[in-house]
PDB file of C-alpha atoms in Angstrom:
ATOM      1  CA  MET A   1       0.011   0.036  -0.029  1.00 61.00           C
ATOM      2  CA  ALA A   2       1.354   3.397  -0.974  1.00 78.00           C
ATOM      3  CA  GLU A   3       2.186   5.804   1.877  1.00 78.00           C
ATOM      4  CA  ALA A   4      -0.449   8.378   0.697  1.00 76.00           C
ATOM      5  CA  GLU A   5      -3.151   5.725   0.529  1.00 83.00           C
ATOM      6  CA  LYS A   6      -2.225   4.485   4.039  1.00 85.00           C
ATOM      7  CA  ASP A   7      -2.327   8.100   5.391  1.00 84.00           C
ATOM      8  CA  ILE A   8      -5.889   8.535   3.968  1.00 84.00           C
ATOM      9  CA  LEU A   9      -7.218   5.228   5.349  1.00 88.00           C
ATOM     10  CA  ASP A  10      -5.613   5.833   8.761  1.00 88.00           C
ATOM     11  CA  ARG A  11      -7.346   9.217   8.943  1.00 90.00           C
ATOM     12  CA  VAL A  12     -10.711   7.712   7.924  1.00 90.00           C
ATOM     13  CA  LYS A  13     -10.246   4.996  10.641  1.00 93.00           C
ATOM     14  CA  THR A  14      -9.288   7.510  13.315  1.00 95.00           C
ATOM     15  CA  GLU A  15     -12.184   9.919  12.579  1.00 95.00           C
ATOM     16  CA  THR A  16     -14.665   7.234  12.363  1.00 95.00           C
ATOM     17  CA  ILE A  17     -13.641   5.732  15.755  1.00 96.00           C
ATOM     18  CA  ALA A  18     -13.626   9.167  17.308  1.00 96.00           C
ATOM     19  CA  LEU A  19     -17.144   9.797  15.965  1.00 97.00           C
ATOM     20  CA  ARG A  20     -18.495   6.572  17.270  1.00 97.00           C
ATOM     21  CA  TYR A  21     -17.114   7.218  20.826  1.00 97.00           C
ATOM     22  CA  TYR A  22     -18.624  10.666  20.720  1.00 98.00           C
ATOM     23  CA  LEU A  23     -22.035   9.388  19.843  1.00 98.00           C
ATOM     24  CA  GLN A  24     -21.856   6.672  22.522  1.00 98.00           C
ATOM     25  CA  GLY A  25     -20.794   9.261  25.079  1.00 97.00           C
ATOM     26  CA  ARG A  26     -23.790  11.335  24.213  1.00 97.00           C
ATOM     27  CA  GLY A  27     -26.092   8.449  24.392  1.00 98.00           C
ATOM     28  CA  PHE A  28     -27.155   8.850  20.798  1.00 98.00           C
ATOM     29  CA  THR A  29     -28.020   5.255  20.211  1.00 98.00           C
ATOM     30  CA  MET A  30     -30.462   5.900  17.371  1.00 98.00           C
ATOM     31  CA  ALA A  31     -27.696   7.886  15.572  1.00 98.00           C
ATOM     32  CA  LEU A  32     -25.191   5.071  16.097  1.00 98.00           C
ATOM     33  CA  GLU A  33     -27.745   2.482  14.617  1.00 97.00           C
ATOM     34  CA  ALA A  34     -28.283   4.866  11.650  1.00 97.00           C
ATOM     35  CA  MET A  35     -24.532   5.071  11.149  1.00 97.00           C
ATOM     36  CA  GLU A  36     -24.095   1.327  10.970  1.00 95.00           C
ATOM     37  CA  PHE A  37     -27.272   0.830   8.888  1.00 96.00           C
ATOM     38  CA  ALA A  38     -26.341   3.527   6.344  1.00 95.00           C
ATOM     39  CA  LYS A  39     -22.846   2.165   5.767  1.00 92.00           C
ATOM     40  CA  SER A  40     -24.289  -0.785   3.759  1.00 90.00           C
ATOM     41  CA  TYR A  41     -25.627   1.815   1.259  1.00 87.00           C
ATOM     42  CA  HIS A  42     -22.184   3.414   0.666  1.00 86.00           C
ATOM     43  CA  GLN A  43     -19.716   0.637  -0.085  1.00 79.00           C
ATOM     44  CA  GLY A  44     -17.812   2.346  -2.824  1.00 74.00           C
ATOM     45  CA  THR A  45     -14.909   4.825  -2.862  1.00 75.00           C
ATOM     46  CA  ARG A  46     -14.899   8.582  -3.575  1.00 76.00           C
ATOM     47  CA  LYS A  47     -13.450  10.006  -6.758  1.00 73.00           C
ATOM     48  CA  ASP A  48      -9.846   9.458  -5.619  1.00 72.00           C
ATOM     49  CA  GLY A  49     -10.464   5.723  -5.720  1.00 73.00           C
ATOM     50  CA  ILE A  50      -9.188   5.427  -2.161  1.00 77.00           C
ATOM     51  CA  THR A  51     -11.319   7.216   0.423  1.00 84.00           C
ATOM     52  CA  PRO A  52     -14.404   5.221   1.317  1.00 86.00           C
ATOM     53  CA  GLU A  53     -17.619   6.727   0.099  1.00 89.00           C
ATOM     54  CA  PHE A  54     -19.069   6.799   3.640  1.00 92.00           C
ATOM     55  CA  PHE A  55     -16.310   9.116   4.912  1.00 92.00           C
ATOM     56  CA  HIS A  56     -18.468  11.920   3.421  1.00 94.00           C
ATOM     57  CA  GLN A  57     -21.100  11.201   6.049  1.00 96.00           C
ATOM     58  CA  VAL A  58     -18.432  10.782   8.861  1.00 96.00           C
ATOM     59  CA  SER A  59     -16.813  14.082   7.960  1.00 96.00           C
ATOM     60  CA  MET A  60     -20.249  15.821   7.993  1.00 97.00           C
ATOM     61  CA  ALA A  61     -21.113  14.324  11.433  1.00 98.00           C
ATOM     62  CA  ASN A  62     -17.714  15.347  12.808  1.00 97.00           C
ATOM     63  CA  PHE A  63     -18.417  18.922  11.724  1.00 98.00           C
ATOM     64  CA  ALA A  64     -21.997  18.611  13.273  1.00 98.00           C
ATOM     65  CA  ARG A  65     -20.311  17.960  16.634  1.00 97.00           C
ATOM     66  CA  THR A  66     -19.185  21.619  16.765  1.00 97.00           C
ATOM     67  CA  LEU A  67     -22.689  22.707  16.295  1.00 98.00           C
ATOM     68  CA  VAL A  68     -24.477  20.377  18.706  1.00 97.00           C
ATOM     69  CA  SER A  69     -25.174  23.023  21.449  1.00 97.00           C
ATOM     70  CA  GLY A  70     -27.263  24.998  19.038  1.00 98.00           C
ATOM     71  CA  LEU A  71     -29.287  22.218  17.491  1.00 98.00           C
ATOM     72  CA  ARG A  72     -32.944  21.694  18.282  1.00 98.00           C
ATOM     73  CA  HIS A  73     -32.762  18.045  17.512  1.00 98.00           C
ATOM     74  CA  PRO A  74     -29.085  17.028  17.675  1.00 98.00           C
ATOM     75  CA  GLU A  75     -29.530  13.220  17.560  1.00 98.00           C
ATOM     76  CA  GLU A  76     -31.864  13.419  14.651  1.00 98.00           C
ATOM     77  CA  VAL A  77     -29.382  15.691  12.795  1.00 98.00           C
ATOM     78  CA  PHE A  78     -26.559  12.940  13.113  1.00 98.00           C
ATOM     79  CA  ALA A  79     -28.995  10.262  12.092  1.00 98.00           C
ATOM     80  CA  THR A  80     -30.085  12.210   9.058  1.00 98.00           C
ATOM     81  CA  ILE A  81     -26.533  12.963   8.022  1.00 98.00           C
ATOM     82  CA  PHE A  82     -25.839   9.225   7.867  1.00 98.00           C
ATOM     83  CA  LEU A  83     -29.019   8.563   5.942  1.00 97.00           C
ATOM     84  CA  HIS A  84     -29.333  11.680   3.820  1.00 96.00           C
ATOM     85  CA  ASP A  85     -28.159   9.969   0.546  1.00 93.00           C
ATOM     86  CA  ALA A  86     -29.494   6.514   1.003  1.00 94.00           C
ATOM     87  CA  VAL A  87     -32.938   7.139  -0.502  1.00 94.00           C
ATOM     88  CA  GLU A  88     -31.867   9.061  -3.573  1.00 91.00           C
ATOM     89  CA  ASP A  89     -28.694   7.115  -4.332  1.00 87.00           C
ATOM     90  CA  GLY A  90     -29.276   3.738  -2.725  1.00 89.00           C
ATOM     91  CA  GLY A  91     -32.923   3.119  -3.147  1.00 90.00           C
ATOM     92  CA  LEU A  92     -33.814   2.918   0.577  1.00 93.00           C
ATOM     93  CA  ALA A  93     -37.507   3.564   1.215  1.00 95.00           C
ATOM     94  CA  VAL A  94     -38.545   6.547   3.361  1.00 96.00           C
ATOM     95  CA  ALA A  95     -40.980   4.161   5.060  1.00 96.00           C
ATOM     96  CA  GLU A  96     -38.186   1.906   6.208  1.00 97.00           C
ATOM     97  CA  ILE A  97     -36.414   4.899   7.731  1.00 97.00           C
ATOM     98  CA  ARG A  98     -39.638   5.806   9.528  1.00 98.00           C
ATOM     99  CA  ARG A  99     -39.991   2.241  10.821  1.00 97.00           C
ATOM    100  CA  ARG A 100     -36.418   1.874  11.943  1.00 97.00           C
ATOM    101  CA  PHE A 101     -35.704   5.267  13.295  1.00 97.00           C
ATOM    102  CA  SER A 102     -38.222   8.041  13.761  1.00 97.00           C
ATOM    103  CA  ASP A 103     -40.779  10.266  11.902  1.00 98.00           C
ATOM    104  CA  ARG A 104     -38.545  13.287  12.237  1.00 98.00           C
ATOM    105  CA  VAL A 105     -35.547  11.490  10.597  1.00 98.00           C
ATOM    106  CA  ALA A 106     -37.702  10.136   7.906  1.00 98.00           C
ATOM    107  CA  ASP A 107     -39.221  13.469   7.145  1.00 98.00           C
ATOM    108  CA  ALA A 108     -35.811  15.156   6.985  1.00 98.00           C
ATOM    109  CA  VAL A 109     -34.366  12.551   4.594  1.00 98.00           C
ATOM    110  CA  ASP A 110     -37.518  12.778   2.551  1.00 97.00           C
ATOM    111  CA  ALA A 111     -37.080  16.532   2.275  1.00 98.00           C
ATOM    112  CA  LEU A 112     -33.391  16.133   1.224  1.00 97.00           C
ATOM    113  CA  SER A 113     -34.104  13.572  -1.562  1.00 96.00           C
ATOM    114  CA  LYS A 114     -34.443  15.184  -4.950  1.00 95.00           C
ATOM    115  CA  VAL A 115     -35.581  11.890  -6.506  1.00 92.00           C
ATOM    116  CA  ILE A 116     -38.131   9.564  -4.855  1.00 89.00           C
ATOM    117  CA  GLY A 117     -39.117   6.268  -6.477  1.00 84.00           C
ATOM    118  CA  GLY A 118     -37.660   7.431  -9.737  1.00 86.00           C
ATOM    119  CA  VAL A 119     -39.652  10.655  -9.774  1.00 89.00           C
ATOM    120  CA  LYS A 120     -37.637  13.830  -9.735  1.00 94.00           C
ATOM    121  CA  ARG A 121     -38.885  16.765  -7.736  1.00 95.00           C
ATOM    122  CA  SER A 122     -38.632  20.339  -8.845  1.00 96.00           C
ATOM    123  CA  PRO A 123     -36.074  22.546  -7.221  1.00 95.00           C
ATOM    124  CA  ALA A 124     -38.747  24.723  -5.884  1.00 96.00           C
ATOM    125  CA  ASP A 125     -40.514  21.687  -4.140  1.00 97.00           C
ATOM    126  CA  VAL A 126     -37.127  20.561  -2.709  1.00 97.00           C
ATOM    127  CA  ARG A 127     -36.354  24.031  -1.385  1.00 97.00           C
ATOM    128  CA  ARG A 128     -39.809  24.443   0.124  1.00 97.00           C
ATOM    129  CA  MET A 129     -39.478  21.017   1.892  1.00 98.00           C
ATOM    130  CA  ILE A 130     -36.073  21.645   3.228  1.00 98.00           C
ATOM    131  CA  GLU A 131     -36.822  25.197   4.421  1.00 98.00           C
ATOM    132  CA  ALA A 132     -39.756  23.881   6.426  1.00 98.00           C
ATOM    133  CA  ASP A 133     -37.754  21.225   8.287  1.00 98.00           C
ATOM    134  CA  PRO A 134     -35.402  22.215  11.284  1.00 98.00           C
ATOM    135  CA  VAL A 135     -33.277  19.084  10.736  1.00 98.00           C
ATOM    136  CA  ALA A 136     -33.092  19.009   6.875  1.00 98.00           C
ATOM    137  CA  SER A 137     -32.244  22.764   6.625  1.00 98.00           C
ATOM    138  CA  VAL A 138     -29.186  22.206   8.868  1.00 98.00           C
ATOM    139  CA  VAL A 139     -28.024  18.979   7.181  1.00 98.00           C
ATOM    140  CA  LYS A 140     -28.294  20.477   3.707  1.00 98.00           C
ATOM    141  CA  GLY A 141     -25.962  23.239   4.696  1.00 98.00           C
ATOM    142  CA  ILE A 142     -23.446  20.875   6.204  1.00 98.00           C
ATOM    143  CA  ASP A 143     -23.581  18.601   3.148  1.00 98.00           C
ATOM    144  CA  ARG A 144     -22.935  21.486   0.808  1.00 98.00           C
ATOM    145  CA  ALA A 145     -19.936  22.752   2.965  1.00 97.00           C
ATOM    146  CA  ASN A 146     -18.326  19.246   2.827  1.00 96.00           C
ATOM    147  CA  ASN A 147     -18.850  18.814  -0.870  1.00 94.00           C
ATOM    148  CA  GLN A 148     -17.758  22.316  -1.796  1.00 95.00           C
ATOM    149  CA  GLY A 149     -14.731  22.211   0.522  1.00 93.00           C
ATOM    150  CA  SER A 150     -13.495  19.046  -1.153  1.00 90.00           C
ATOM    151  CA  MET A 151     -14.263  19.617  -4.865  1.00 90.00           C
ATOM    152  CA  LEU A 152     -10.948  21.296  -5.730  1.00 85.00           C
ATOM    153  CA  GLY A 153      -8.964  18.941  -7.953  1.00 81.00           C
ATOM    154  CA  VAL A 154     -11.982  16.645  -8.335  1.00 83.00           C
ATOM    155  CA  PHE A 155     -14.539  18.730 -10.225  1.00 88.00           C
ATOM    156  CA  SER A 156     -13.645  20.640 -13.501  1.00 90.00           C
ATOM    157  CA  LEU A 157     -13.222  24.416 -13.085  1.00 92.00           C
ATOM    158  CA  GLU A 158     -16.590  24.887 -14.954  1.00 93.00           C
ATOM    159  CA  LYS A 159     -18.352  22.480 -12.540  1.00 94.00           C
ATOM    160  CA  GLN A 160     -16.812  24.211  -9.504  1.00 95.00           C
ATOM    161  CA  VAL A 161     -18.150  27.568 -10.809  1.00 95.00           C
ATOM    162  CA  GLU A 162     -21.667  26.065 -11.229  1.00 95.00           C
ATOM    163  CA  TYR A 163     -21.531  24.610  -7.779  1.00 95.00           C
ATOM    164  CA  ILE A 164     -20.626  27.951  -6.238  1.00 97.00           C
ATOM    165  CA  GLU A 165     -23.439  29.638  -8.122  1.00 97.00           C
ATOM    166  CA  GLU A 166     -25.930  27.048  -6.796  1.00 97.00           C
ATOM    167  CA  THR A 167     -24.594  27.570  -3.224  1.00 98.00           C
ATOM    168  CA  GLU A 168     -25.260  31.339  -3.579  1.00 98.00           C
ATOM    169  CA  GLY A 169     -28.590  30.983  -5.264  1.00 97.00           C
ATOM    170  CA  PHE A 170     -30.059  27.974  -3.527  1.00 97.00           C
ATOM    171  CA  ILE A 171     -28.186  26.861  -0.294  1.00 98.00           C
ATOM    172  CA  LEU A 172     -27.546  30.294   1.281  1.00 98.00           C
ATOM    173  CA  PRO A 173     -31.213  31.363   0.904  1.00 98.00           C
ATOM    174  CA  ILE A 174     -32.222  28.100   2.642  1.00 98.00           C
ATOM    175  CA  LEU A 175     -29.959  29.003   5.615  1.00 98.00           C
ATOM    176  CA  LYS A 176     -31.343  32.555   5.670  1.00 98.00           C
ATOM    177  CA  GLN A 177     -34.874  31.154   5.888  1.00 98.00           C
ATOM    178  CA  GLY A 178     -33.770  28.743   8.542  1.00 97.00           C
ATOM    179  CA  ARG A 179     -32.683  31.568  10.716  1.00 97.00           C
ATOM    180  CA  ARG A 180     -36.139  33.039  10.430  1.00 97.00           C
ATOM    181  CA  SER A 181     -38.167  29.891  10.849  1.00 98.00           C
ATOM    182  CA  PHE A 182     -36.101  28.343  13.546  1.00 98.00           C
ATOM    183  CA  PRO A 183     -34.475  31.175  15.389  1.00 98.00           C
ATOM    184  CA  ASP A 184     -33.165  29.038  18.237  1.00 98.00           C
ATOM    185  CA  GLN A 185     -30.752  27.521  15.636  1.00 98.00           C
ATOM    186  CA  GLU A 186     -29.539  30.884  14.410  1.00 98.00           C
ATOM    187  CA  PRO A 187     -25.952  30.351  15.554  1.00 98.00           C
ATOM    188  CA  VAL A 188     -25.879  27.025  13.521  1.00 98.00           C
ATOM    189  CA  TYR A 189     -27.062  28.578  10.342  1.00 98.00           C
ATOM    190  CA  GLU A 190     -24.740  31.510  10.749  1.00 98.00           C
ATOM    191  CA  ASN A 191     -21.742  29.209  11.370  1.00 98.00           C
ATOM    192  CA  ILE A 192     -22.500  27.106   8.185  1.00 98.00           C
ATOM    193  CA  LYS A 193     -23.065  30.274   6.174  1.00 98.00           C
ATOM    194  CA  HIS A 194     -19.699  31.755   7.230  1.00 98.00           C
ATOM    195  CA  LEU A 195     -17.967  28.440   6.364  1.00 98.00           C
ATOM    196  CA  LEU A 196     -19.595  28.385   2.848  1.00 98.00           C
ATOM    197  CA  THR A 197     -18.866  32.031   2.083  1.00 98.00           C
ATOM    198  CA  ARG A 198     -15.214  31.655   3.146  1.00 97.00           C
ATOM    199  CA  GLU A 199     -14.926  28.557   0.898  1.00 97.00           C
ATOM    200  CA  ILE A 200     -16.322  30.553  -1.987  1.00 97.00           C
ATOM    201  CA  ARG A 201     -13.804  33.418  -1.524  1.00 97.00           C
ATOM    202  CA  LEU A 202     -10.946  30.917  -1.425  1.00 96.00           C
ATOM    203  CA  LEU A 203     -12.131  29.039  -4.385  1.00 96.00           C
ATOM    204  CA  ARG A 204     -12.656  32.152  -6.486  1.00 95.00           C
ATOM    205  CA  ALA A 205      -9.142  33.324  -5.692  1.00 95.00           C
ATOM    206  CA  LEU A 206      -7.689  29.954  -6.680  1.00 94.00           C
ATOM    207  CA  HIS A 207      -9.727  30.002  -9.908  1.00 94.00           C
ATOM    208  CA  ALA A 208      -8.368  33.425 -10.747  1.00 94.00           C
ATOM    209  CA  GLU A 209      -4.894  32.197 -10.210  1.00 94.00           C
ATOM    210  CA  ILE A 210      -5.446  29.111 -12.301  1.00 91.00           C
ATOM    211  CA  ARG A 211      -6.941  31.258 -15.193  1.00 91.00           C
ATOM    212  CA  ALA A 212      -3.986  33.655 -14.975  1.00 93.00           C
ATOM    213  CA  ARG A 213      -1.441  30.797 -15.209  1.00 90.00           C
ATOM    214  CA  GLU A 214      -3.324  29.250 -18.201  1.00 85.00           C
ATOM    215  CA  ALA A 215      -3.329  32.605 -19.941  1.00 86.00           C
ATOM    216  CA  GLU A 216       0.403  32.942 -19.213  1.00 83.00           C
ATOM    217  CA  ILE A 217       1.150  29.441 -20.615  1.00 86.00           C
ATOM    218  CA  GLU A 218      -0.867  29.989 -23.619  1.00 76.00           C
ATOM    219  CA  GLY A 219       0.974  33.306 -24.292  1.00 74.00           C
ATOM    220  CA  LEU A 220       4.243  31.515 -24.030  1.00 72.00           C
ATOM    221  CA  HIS A 221       3.095  28.828 -26.466  1.00 66.00           C
ATOM    222  CA  GLU A 222       2.001  31.455 -28.933  1.00 66.00           C
ATOM    223  CA  HIS A 223       5.315  33.287 -28.596  1.00 61.00           C
ATOM    224  CA  ALA A 224       7.299  30.070 -29.134  1.00 69.00           C
ATOM    225  CA  ALA A 225       5.253  29.261 -32.221  1.00 67.00           C
ATOM    226  CA  GLY A 226       6.188  32.629 -33.784  1.00 61.00           C
ATOM    227  CA  PRO A 227       4.028  34.804 -36.000  1.00 62.00           C
ATOM    228  CA  ASP A 228       1.817  33.448 -38.686  1.00 58.00           C
ATOM    229  CA  ILE A 229       3.293  33.941 -42.219  1.00 52.00           C
TER     230      ILE A 229
END
């Protein structure tokens, strides 16, 4: 095993164990059950071909630990984090989540799923459902922060620009509405908003540097080729 691969897998193992102990210490047994159950729906690897797919959920949950004092339903947030992709990507039925866990978790996962039973919901319907849910509105922000913060070197520059624009036009307004609808969670939404906006500023600065270097290289190539005759 290459050293870089070993480092990644060691980090995954360490963060997963730390999260499991944290949930046990909080007495979040439902979230622990959701964590183990959801892993079976995420058996692949991320785009680097090394990092387990489920590390996305683990990373989200470890960030949620820093927000827990401001959450209205903390255990349900963790359970929803683990399950949030299982319906849309894994074919898990919302009814099964409701049976195994709780109505609140099932409703939140339902709200976060753009496709249910092969039927795609409109962006307006998805946004309306997320904004109306105190759990889904938090998880959606955490999900976007994790994806946006790890897309450099994975997505094309054009895809990254589209993703940032979607964050500004879709995700940030959800967080703004969350602050109004669930004011007891205002510090949580504000924290996620600041993380997202800092990521956007950094990404745009990196994009500008990449474009400047590409223009410089193109200019050097044109100079080396000489004038057209």
